[in-house]
Each structure stands twice: as structure tokens, then as C-alpha cells.
PDB file of C-alpha atoms in Angstrom:
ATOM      1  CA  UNK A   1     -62.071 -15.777  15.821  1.00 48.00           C
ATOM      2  CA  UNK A   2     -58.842 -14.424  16.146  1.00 55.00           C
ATOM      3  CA  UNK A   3     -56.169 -15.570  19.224  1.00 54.00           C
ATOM      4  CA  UNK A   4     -53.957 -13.271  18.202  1.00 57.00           C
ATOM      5  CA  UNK A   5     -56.377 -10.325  18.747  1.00 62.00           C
ATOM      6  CA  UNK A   6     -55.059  -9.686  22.200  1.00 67.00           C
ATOM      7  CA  UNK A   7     -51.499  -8.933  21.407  1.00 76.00           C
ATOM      8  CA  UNK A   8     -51.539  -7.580  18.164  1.00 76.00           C
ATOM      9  CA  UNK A   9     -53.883  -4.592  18.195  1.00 87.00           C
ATOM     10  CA  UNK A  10     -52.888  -1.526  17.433  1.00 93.00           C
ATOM     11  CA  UNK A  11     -53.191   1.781  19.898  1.00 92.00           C
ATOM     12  CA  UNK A  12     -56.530   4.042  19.382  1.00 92.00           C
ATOM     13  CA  UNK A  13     -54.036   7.068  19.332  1.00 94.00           C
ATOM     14  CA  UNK A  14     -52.254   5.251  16.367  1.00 96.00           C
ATOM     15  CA  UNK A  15     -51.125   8.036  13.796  1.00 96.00           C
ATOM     16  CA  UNK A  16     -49.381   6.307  10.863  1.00 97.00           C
ATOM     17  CA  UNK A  17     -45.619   7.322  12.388  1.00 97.00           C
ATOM     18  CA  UNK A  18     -43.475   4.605  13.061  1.00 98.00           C
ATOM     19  CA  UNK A  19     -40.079   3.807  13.977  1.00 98.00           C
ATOM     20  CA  UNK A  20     -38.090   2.042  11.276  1.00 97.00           C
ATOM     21  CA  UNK A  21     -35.801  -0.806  12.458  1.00 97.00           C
ATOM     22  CA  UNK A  22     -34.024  -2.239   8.969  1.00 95.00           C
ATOM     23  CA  UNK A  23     -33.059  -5.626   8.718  1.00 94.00           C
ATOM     24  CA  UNK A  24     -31.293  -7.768   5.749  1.00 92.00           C
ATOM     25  CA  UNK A  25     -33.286 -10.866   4.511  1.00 91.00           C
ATOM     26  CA  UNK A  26     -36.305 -10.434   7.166  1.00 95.00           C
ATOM     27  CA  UNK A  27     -39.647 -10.011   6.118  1.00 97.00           C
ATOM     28  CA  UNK A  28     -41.558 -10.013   9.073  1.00 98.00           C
ATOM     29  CA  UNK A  29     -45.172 -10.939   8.908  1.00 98.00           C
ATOM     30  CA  UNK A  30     -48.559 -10.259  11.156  1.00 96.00           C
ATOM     31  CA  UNK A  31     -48.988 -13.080  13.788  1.00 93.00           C
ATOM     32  CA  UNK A  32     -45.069 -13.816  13.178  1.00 94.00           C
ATOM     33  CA  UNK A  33     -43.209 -14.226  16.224  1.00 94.00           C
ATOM     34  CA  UNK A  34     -39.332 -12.873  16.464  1.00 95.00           C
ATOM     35  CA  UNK A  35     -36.640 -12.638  18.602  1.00 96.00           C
ATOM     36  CA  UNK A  36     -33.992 -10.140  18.367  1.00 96.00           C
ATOM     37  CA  UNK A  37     -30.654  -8.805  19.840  1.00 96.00           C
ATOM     38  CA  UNK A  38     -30.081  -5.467  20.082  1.00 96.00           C
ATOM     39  CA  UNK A  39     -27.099  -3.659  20.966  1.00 95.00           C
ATOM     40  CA  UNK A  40     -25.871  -0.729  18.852  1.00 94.00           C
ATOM     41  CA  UNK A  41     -26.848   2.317  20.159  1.00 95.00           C
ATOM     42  CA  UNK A  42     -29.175   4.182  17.877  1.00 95.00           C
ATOM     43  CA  UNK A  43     -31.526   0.844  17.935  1.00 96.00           C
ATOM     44  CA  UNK A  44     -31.322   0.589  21.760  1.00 97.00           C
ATOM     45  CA  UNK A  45     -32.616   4.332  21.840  1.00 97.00           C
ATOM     46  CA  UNK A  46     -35.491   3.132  19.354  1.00 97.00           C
ATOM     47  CA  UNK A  47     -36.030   0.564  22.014  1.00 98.00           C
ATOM     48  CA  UNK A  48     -36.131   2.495  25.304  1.00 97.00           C
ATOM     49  CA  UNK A  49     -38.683   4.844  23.145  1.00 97.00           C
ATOM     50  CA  UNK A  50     -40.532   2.011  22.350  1.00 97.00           C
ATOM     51  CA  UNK A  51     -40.864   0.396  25.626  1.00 98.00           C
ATOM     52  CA  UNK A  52     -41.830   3.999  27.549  1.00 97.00           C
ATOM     53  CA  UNK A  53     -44.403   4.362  25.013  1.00 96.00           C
ATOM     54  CA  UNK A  54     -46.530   2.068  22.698  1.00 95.00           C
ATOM     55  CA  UNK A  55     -44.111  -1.017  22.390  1.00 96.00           C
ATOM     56  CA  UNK A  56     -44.081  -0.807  18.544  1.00 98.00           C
ATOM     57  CA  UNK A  57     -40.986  -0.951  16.321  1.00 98.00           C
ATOM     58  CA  UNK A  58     -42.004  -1.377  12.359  1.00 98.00           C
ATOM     59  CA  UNK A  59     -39.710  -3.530  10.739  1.00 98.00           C
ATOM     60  CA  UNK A  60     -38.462  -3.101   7.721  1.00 97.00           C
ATOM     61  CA  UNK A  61     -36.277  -5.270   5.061  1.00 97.00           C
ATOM     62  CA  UNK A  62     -33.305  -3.738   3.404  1.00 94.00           C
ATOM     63  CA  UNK A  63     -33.165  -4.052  -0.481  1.00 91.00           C
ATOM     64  CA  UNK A  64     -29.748  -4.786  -0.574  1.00 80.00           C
ATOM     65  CA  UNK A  65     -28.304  -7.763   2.316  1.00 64.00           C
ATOM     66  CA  UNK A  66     -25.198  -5.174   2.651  1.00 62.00           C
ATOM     67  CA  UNK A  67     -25.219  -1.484   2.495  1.00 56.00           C
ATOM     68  CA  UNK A  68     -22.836  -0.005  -0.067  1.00 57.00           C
ATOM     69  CA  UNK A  69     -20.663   2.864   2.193  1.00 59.00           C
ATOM     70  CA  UNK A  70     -21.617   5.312  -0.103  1.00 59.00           C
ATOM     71  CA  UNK A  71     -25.486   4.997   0.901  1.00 61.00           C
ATOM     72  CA  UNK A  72     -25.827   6.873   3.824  1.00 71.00           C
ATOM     73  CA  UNK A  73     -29.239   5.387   3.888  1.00 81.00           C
ATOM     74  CA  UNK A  74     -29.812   1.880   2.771  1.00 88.00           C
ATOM     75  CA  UNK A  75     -32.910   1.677   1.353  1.00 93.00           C
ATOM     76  CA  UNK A  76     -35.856  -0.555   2.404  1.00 95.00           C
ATOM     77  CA  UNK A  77     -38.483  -1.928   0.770  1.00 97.00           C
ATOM     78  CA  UNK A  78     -42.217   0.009   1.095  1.00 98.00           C
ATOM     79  CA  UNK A  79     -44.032  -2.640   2.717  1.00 98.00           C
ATOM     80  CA  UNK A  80     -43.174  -3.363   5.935  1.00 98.00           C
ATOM     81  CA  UNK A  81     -44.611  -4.699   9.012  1.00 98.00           C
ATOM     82  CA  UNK A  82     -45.305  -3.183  12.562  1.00 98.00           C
ATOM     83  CA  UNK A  83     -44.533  -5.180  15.467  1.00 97.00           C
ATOM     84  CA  UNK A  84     -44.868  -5.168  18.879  1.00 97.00           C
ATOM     85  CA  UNK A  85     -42.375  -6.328  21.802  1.00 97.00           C
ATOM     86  CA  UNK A  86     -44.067  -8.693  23.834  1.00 95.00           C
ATOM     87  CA  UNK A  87     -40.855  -9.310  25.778  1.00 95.00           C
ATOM     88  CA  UNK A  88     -37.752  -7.993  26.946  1.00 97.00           C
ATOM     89  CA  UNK A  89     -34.915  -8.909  28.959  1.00 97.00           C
ATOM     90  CA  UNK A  90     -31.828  -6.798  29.510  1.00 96.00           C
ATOM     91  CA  UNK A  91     -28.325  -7.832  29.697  1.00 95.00           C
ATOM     92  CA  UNK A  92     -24.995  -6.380  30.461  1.00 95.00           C
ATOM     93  CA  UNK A  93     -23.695  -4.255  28.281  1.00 94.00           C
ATOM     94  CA  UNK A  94     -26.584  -2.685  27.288  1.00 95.00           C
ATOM     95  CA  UNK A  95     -27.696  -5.180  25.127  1.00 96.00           C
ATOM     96  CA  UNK A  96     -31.012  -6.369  25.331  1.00 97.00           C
ATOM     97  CA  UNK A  97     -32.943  -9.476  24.021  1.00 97.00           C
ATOM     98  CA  UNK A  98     -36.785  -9.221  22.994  1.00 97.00           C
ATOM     99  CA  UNK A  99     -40.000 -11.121  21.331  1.00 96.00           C
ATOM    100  CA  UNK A 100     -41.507  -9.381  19.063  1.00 96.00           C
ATOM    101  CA  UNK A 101     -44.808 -10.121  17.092  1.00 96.00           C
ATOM    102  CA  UNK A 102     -46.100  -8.852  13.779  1.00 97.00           C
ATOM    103  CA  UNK A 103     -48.964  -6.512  14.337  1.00 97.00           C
ATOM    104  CA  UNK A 104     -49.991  -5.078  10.953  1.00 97.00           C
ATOM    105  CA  UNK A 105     -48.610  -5.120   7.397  1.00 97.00           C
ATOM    106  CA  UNK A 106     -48.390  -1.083   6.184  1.00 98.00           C
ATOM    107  CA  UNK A 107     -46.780   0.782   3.446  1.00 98.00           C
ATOM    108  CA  UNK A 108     -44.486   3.469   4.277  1.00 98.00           C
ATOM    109  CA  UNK A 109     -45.984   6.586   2.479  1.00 97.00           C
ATOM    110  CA  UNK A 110     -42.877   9.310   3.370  1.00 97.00           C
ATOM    111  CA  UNK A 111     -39.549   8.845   6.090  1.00 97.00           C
ATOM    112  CA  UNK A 112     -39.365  11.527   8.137  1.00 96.00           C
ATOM    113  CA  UNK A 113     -36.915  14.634   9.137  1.00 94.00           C
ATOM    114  CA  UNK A 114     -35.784  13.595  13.035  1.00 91.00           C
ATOM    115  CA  UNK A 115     -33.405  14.410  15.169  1.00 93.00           C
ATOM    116  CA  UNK A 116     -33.006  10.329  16.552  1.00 93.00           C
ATOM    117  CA  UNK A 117     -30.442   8.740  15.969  1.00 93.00           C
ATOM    118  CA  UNK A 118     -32.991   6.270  14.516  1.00 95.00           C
ATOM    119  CA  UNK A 119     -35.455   6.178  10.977  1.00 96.00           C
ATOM    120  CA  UNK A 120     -38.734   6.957  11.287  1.00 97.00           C
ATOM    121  CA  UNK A 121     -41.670   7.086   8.650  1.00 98.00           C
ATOM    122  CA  UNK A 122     -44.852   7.602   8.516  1.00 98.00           C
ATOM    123  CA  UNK A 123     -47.249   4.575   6.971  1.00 98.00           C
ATOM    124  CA  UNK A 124     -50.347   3.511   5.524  1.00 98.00           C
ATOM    125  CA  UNK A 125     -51.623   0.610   7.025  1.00 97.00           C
ATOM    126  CA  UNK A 126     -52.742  -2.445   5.091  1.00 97.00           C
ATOM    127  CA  UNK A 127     -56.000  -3.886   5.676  1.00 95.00           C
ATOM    128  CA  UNK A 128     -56.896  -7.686   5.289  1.00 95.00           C
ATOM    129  CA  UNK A 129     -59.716  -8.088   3.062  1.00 94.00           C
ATOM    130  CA  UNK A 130     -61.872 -11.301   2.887  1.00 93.00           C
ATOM    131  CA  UNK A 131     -64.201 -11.404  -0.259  1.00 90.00           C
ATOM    132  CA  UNK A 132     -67.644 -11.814   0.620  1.00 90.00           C
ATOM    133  CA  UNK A 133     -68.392 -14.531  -1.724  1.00 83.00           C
ATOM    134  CA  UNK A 134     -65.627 -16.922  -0.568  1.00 84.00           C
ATOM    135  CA  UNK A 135     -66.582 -17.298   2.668  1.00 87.00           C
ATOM    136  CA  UNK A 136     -67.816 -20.733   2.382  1.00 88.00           C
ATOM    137  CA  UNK A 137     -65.168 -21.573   0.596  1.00 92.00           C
ATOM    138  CA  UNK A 138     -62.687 -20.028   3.190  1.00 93.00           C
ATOM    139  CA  UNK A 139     -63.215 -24.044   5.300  1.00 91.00           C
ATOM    140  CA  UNK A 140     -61.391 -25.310   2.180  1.00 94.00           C
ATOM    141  CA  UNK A 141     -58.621 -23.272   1.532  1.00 95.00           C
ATOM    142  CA  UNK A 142     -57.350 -23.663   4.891  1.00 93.00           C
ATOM    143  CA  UNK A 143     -57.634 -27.345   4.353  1.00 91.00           C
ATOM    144  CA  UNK A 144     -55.822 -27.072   1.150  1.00 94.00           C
ATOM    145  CA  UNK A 145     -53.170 -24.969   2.568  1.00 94.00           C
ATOM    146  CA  UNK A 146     -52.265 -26.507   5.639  1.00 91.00           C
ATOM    147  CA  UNK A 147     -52.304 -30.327   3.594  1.00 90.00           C
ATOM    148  CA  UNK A 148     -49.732 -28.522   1.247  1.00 92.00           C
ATOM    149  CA  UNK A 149     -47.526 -27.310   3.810  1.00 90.00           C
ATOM    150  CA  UNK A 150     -47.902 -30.963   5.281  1.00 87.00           C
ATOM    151  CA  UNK A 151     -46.472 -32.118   2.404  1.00 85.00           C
ATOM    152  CA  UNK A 152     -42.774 -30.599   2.863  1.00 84.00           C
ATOM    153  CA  UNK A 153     -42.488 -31.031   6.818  1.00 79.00           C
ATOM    154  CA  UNK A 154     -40.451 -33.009   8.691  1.00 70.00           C
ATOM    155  CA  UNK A 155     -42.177 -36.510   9.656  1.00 68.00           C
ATOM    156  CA  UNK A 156     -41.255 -35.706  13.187  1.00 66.00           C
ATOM    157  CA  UNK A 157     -43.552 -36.653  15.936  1.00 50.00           C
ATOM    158  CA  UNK A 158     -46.049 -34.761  16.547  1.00 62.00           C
ATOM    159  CA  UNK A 159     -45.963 -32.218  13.845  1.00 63.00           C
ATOM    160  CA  UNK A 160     -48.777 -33.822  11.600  1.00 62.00           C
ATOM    161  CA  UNK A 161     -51.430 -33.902  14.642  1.00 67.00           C
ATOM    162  CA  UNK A 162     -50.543 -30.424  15.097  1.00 72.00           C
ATOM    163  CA  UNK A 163     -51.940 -29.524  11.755  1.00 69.00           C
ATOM    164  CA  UNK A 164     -54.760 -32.035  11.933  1.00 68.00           C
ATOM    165  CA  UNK A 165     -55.716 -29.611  15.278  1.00 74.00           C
ATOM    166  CA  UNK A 166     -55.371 -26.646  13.421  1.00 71.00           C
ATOM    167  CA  UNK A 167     -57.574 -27.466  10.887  1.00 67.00           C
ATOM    168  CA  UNK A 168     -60.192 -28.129  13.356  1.00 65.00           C
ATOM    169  CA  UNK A 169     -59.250 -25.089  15.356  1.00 79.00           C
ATOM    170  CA  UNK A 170     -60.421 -22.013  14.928  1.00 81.00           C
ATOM    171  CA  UNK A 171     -57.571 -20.119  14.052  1.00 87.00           C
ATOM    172  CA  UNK A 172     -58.405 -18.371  10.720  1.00 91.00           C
ATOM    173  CA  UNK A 173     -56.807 -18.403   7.195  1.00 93.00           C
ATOM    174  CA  UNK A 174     -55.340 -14.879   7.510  1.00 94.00           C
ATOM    175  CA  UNK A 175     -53.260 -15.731  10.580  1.00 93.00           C
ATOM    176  CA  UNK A 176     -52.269 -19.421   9.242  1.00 94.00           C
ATOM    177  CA  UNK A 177     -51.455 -17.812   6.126  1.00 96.00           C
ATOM    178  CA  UNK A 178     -49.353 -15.078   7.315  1.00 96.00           C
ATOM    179  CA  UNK A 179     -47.388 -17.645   9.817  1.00 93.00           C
ATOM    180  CA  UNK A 180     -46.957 -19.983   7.195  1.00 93.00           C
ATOM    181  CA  UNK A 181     -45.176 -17.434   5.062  1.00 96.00           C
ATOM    182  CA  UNK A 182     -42.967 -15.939   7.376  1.00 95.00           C
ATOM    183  CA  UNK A 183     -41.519 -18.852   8.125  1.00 90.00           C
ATOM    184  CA  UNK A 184     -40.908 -20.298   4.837  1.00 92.00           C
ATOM    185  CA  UNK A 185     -37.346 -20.236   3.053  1.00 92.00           C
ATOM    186  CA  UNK A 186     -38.832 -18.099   0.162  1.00 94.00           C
ATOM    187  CA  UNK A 187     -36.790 -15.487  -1.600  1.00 94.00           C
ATOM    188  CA  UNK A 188     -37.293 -11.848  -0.399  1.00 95.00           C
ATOM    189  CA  UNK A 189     -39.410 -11.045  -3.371  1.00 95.00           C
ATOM    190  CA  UNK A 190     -41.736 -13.489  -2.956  1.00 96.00           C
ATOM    191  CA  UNK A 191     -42.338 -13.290   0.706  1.00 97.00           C
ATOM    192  CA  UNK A 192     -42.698  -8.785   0.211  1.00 97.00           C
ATOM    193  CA  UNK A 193     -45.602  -9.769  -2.781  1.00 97.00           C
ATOM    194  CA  UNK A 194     -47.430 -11.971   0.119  1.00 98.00           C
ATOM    195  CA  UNK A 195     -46.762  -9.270   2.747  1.00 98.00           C
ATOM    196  CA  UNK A 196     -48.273  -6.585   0.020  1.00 97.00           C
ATOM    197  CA  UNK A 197     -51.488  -8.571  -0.731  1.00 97.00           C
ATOM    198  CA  UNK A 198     -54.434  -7.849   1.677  1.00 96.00           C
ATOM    199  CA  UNK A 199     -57.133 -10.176  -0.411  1.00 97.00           C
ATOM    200  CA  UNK A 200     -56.709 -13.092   2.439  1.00 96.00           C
ATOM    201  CA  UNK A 201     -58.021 -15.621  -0.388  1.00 96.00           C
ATOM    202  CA  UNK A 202     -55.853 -14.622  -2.620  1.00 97.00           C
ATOM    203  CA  UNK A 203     -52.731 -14.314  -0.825  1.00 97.00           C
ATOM    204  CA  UNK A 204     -53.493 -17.949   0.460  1.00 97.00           C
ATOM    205  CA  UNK A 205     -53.973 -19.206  -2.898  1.00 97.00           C
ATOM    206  CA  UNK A 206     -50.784 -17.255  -4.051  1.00 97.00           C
ATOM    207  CA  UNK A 207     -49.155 -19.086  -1.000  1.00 97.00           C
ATOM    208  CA  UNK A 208     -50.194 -22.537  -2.463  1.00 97.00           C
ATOM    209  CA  UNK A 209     -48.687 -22.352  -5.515  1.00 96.00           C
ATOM    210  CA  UNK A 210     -45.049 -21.262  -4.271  1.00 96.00           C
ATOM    211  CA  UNK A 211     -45.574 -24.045  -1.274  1.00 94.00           C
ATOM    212  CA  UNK A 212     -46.150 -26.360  -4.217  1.00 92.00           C
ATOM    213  CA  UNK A 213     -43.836 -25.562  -7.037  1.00 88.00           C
ATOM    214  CA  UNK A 214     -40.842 -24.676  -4.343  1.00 81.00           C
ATOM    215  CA  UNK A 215     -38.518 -27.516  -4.095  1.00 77.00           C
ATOM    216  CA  UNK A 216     -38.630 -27.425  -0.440  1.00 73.00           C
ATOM    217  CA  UNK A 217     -36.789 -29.452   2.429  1.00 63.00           C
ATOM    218  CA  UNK A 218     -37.900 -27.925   5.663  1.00 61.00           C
ATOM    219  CA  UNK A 219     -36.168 -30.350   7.418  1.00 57.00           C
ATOM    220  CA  UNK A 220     -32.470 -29.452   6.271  1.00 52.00           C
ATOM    221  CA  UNK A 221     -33.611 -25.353   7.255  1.00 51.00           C
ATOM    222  CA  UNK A 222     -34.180 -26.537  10.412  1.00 48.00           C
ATOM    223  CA  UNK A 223     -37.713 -26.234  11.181  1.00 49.00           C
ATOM    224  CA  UNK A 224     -38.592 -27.617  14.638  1.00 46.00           C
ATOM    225  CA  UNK A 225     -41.855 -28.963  16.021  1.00 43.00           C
ATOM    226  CA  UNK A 226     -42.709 -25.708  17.555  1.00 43.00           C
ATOM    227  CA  UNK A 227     -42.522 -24.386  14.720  1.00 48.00           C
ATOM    228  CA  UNK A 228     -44.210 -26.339  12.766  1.00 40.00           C
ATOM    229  CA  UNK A 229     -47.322 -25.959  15.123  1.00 47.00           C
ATOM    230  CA  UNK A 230     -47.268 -22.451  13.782  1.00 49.00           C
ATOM    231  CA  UNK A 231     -46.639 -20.936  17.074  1.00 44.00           C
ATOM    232  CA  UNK A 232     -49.403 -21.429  19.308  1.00 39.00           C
ATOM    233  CA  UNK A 233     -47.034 -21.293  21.790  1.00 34.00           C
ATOM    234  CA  UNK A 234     -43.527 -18.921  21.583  1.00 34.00           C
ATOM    235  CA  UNK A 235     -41.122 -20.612  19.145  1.00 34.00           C
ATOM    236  CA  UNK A 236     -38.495 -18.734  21.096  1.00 37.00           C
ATOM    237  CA  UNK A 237     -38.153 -17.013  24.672  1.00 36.00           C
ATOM    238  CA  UNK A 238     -35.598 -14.337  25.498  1.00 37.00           C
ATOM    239  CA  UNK A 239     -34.180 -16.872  27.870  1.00 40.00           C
ATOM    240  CA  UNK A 240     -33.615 -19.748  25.244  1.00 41.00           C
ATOM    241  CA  UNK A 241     -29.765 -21.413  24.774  1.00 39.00           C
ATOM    242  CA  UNK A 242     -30.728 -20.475  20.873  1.00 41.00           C
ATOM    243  CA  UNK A 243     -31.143 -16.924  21.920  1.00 37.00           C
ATOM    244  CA  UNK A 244     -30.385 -14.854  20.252  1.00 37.00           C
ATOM    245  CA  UNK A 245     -30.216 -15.547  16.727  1.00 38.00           C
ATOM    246  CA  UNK A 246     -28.221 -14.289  13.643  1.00 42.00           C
ATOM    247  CA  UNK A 247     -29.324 -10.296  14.030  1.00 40.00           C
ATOM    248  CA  UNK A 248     -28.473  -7.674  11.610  1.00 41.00           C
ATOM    249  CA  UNK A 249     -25.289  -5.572  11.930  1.00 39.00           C
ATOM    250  CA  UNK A 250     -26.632  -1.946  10.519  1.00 36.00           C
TER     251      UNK A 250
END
């Protein structure tokens, strides 16, 4: 079962193009929640397009943190993850505030001509895969998973019962997987190679080993108890003091 599977399904009329939002040192995952600020104006037309229309905005991480002036284009990296706005509030200005969650990991096959002020591309999406033979197997590695990320959270109240529920809950080990990983302090590269992999075992079992040879103090990034219930609940509303956060500048 799958309580994501109300918010993060893709249109039927879904036809591989996407608009591009490009961000430095994001990799957004599927079942990731994020908040953003948006306020220059080619990324608030990508928004007003996205909220008249499917709510999707694929985003992308740039290669470099800071694009040289002499790239017109920064480049992003292939994989990339579409997302959907689950909520938006405007503010003066023209600045707006939204919640966006990770819908589906994709590869972008082409960018396209357009006359936007915004990128667009068109991508292959990225299916999960769960081999056939590990499925009753799959019980354990989401025991093994969440006990290792248990390992390197805070002892704050609360936070351990949370993943004592989850491994009784039903939430799978794609989802916890893919939650897990976005919000982990990994480099870039390592977070794009879990993003790429669509064996759900695998990619778990990749996730493992970086959780447990990372010397890891989730405690001085600032993880908070929402969090660390893997977002069951919104880590962060629109209307939040912390709102918004550190937002890219391209």
C-alpha cells in the first residue's frame, strides 16, 4: 500500500514534456516534500502555467552550485524528478510560497525549442522495480534500513517510536527509501545515483551502506522530529515562521 498514491500520480494525458525548474544542491526525490519561494519572473510564469494546468514543475539539480556568466544555460544533471504543488500561497510582490512533492524520478531525453521564458524538456520516466524474488525479504530490509537510520538521529523524544510505527506501518520500502534519501546530508553524486536506480532493493541496500559508512550527525544539520517521522505529516507549510527557506537565485 502506498499513502502517497493520492497526491503523487501522474495525469493520464501525461506526455513526457516537462517544465524544468533548476536548482543548486537539490536533489529532489519521489514522496519528498519541499517548500519553495519563488519570485523572479520567468519561474513565476512556470508557476502560473503550472497551476492553470497540471500542477507539475520537474525539478532539476544544476551541475555546477554557480553558473559561470559565460553559460547561457547552466547545465543540469539528466535525472531529475517531477513534482507536484500541493500548495500555494501568494504574497505581495508577486512572490509566491508553495509545497511541493516528488511525483516521479525521469530522465530528461532532449530540452526543448520554446518561446517561455522558462526550460522545458521532454523525459523518460523512471519506473520502480521490485524483484520478484525479494519480496519476502522486502519485511527485512525495511527493518534494516530504518534501524540504520536510527542509529544517526537525534535521541529526541519521540523520534525513535516514530520509526518503531513505521516499521509496523504499512508504508513501503520504495517510499521510506526515497524519503530517507532526500533528506540526508549526502553529496550531490550520491543522492543523483539513488535518484537513478529504479531496483527498490537495491537502491535500499545502496542506501544502507552510505547511511552506515557516512560519518553522520543529523542532529548538528538540524533534523527535527517531523522530520524524522519521514513526513507523514508536512514538514513545512507555506505559512511556517521557517518559510521560506534558502531558495536558489537562477
Amino acid at each position: 500500500m502506498n499513502p502517497f498514491s493520492d497526491v503523487t500520480e501522474l495525469p493520464e494525458d501525461f506526455d513526457g514534456n516537462v517544465r524544468l525548474f533548476p536548482l543548486p544542491g537539490l536533489v529532489m526525490f519521489p514522496h519528498a516534500m519541499q517548500p519553495l519561494h519563488i519570485f523572479e519572473p520567468r519561474y513565476v510564469e512556470m508557476l502560473r502555467e503550472s497551476l492553470a494546468s497540471d500542477r507539475l514543475i520537474t525539478l532539476a539539480t544544476l551541475v555546477e552550485p554557480v553558473a559561470a556568466p559565460t553559460i547561457p544555460v547552466p547545465e543540469v544533471a539528466p535525472i531529475v524528478c517531477v513534482g507536484k504543488i500541493i500548495s500555494h500561497a501568494e504574497l505581495e510582490g508577486d512572490r509566491h510560497n508553495i509545497l511541493m512533492v516528488g511525483v516521479r524520478r525521469a530522465k530528461i531525453r532532449r530540452e526543448l525549442e520554446t518561446t517561455q521564458s522558462f526550460r522545458t524538456a521532454h523525459v523518460d520516466l523512471i519506473n520502480d522495480f521490485y524483484v520478484p524474488a525479494a519480496t519476502e525479504k522486502r519485511g527485512a530490509l525495511k527493518r534494516r534500513l530504518l534501524t540504520a537510520f536510527g542509529k544517526i538521529i537525534p535521541p529526541k523524544a519521540g523520534s525513535h517510536q516514530a520509526l518503531h510505527d513505521l516499521m509496523a506501518g504499512q508504508m513501503g520500502v520504495g517510499p521510506i527509501t526515497d524519503i530517507i534519501a532526500y533528506m540526508m546530508p549526502f553529496p550531490t553524486t550520491d543522492k543523483l545515483t539513488l535518484l537513478e536506480m529504479n531496483d527498490v532493493d537495491g537502491r535500499a541496500e545502496h542506501l544502507i551502506e552510505l547511511i552506515d559508512r557516512s560519518d553522520i550527525d543529523l542532529q548538528s544539520v538540524g533534523m527535527s522530529e517531523q522530520e524524522i517521522g519521514l513526513q507523514e505529516e508536512s514538514p513545512h507549510r507555506p505559512d511556517d515562521d521557517s518559510f521560506p527557506p534558502p531558495f536558489s537565485m537562477n
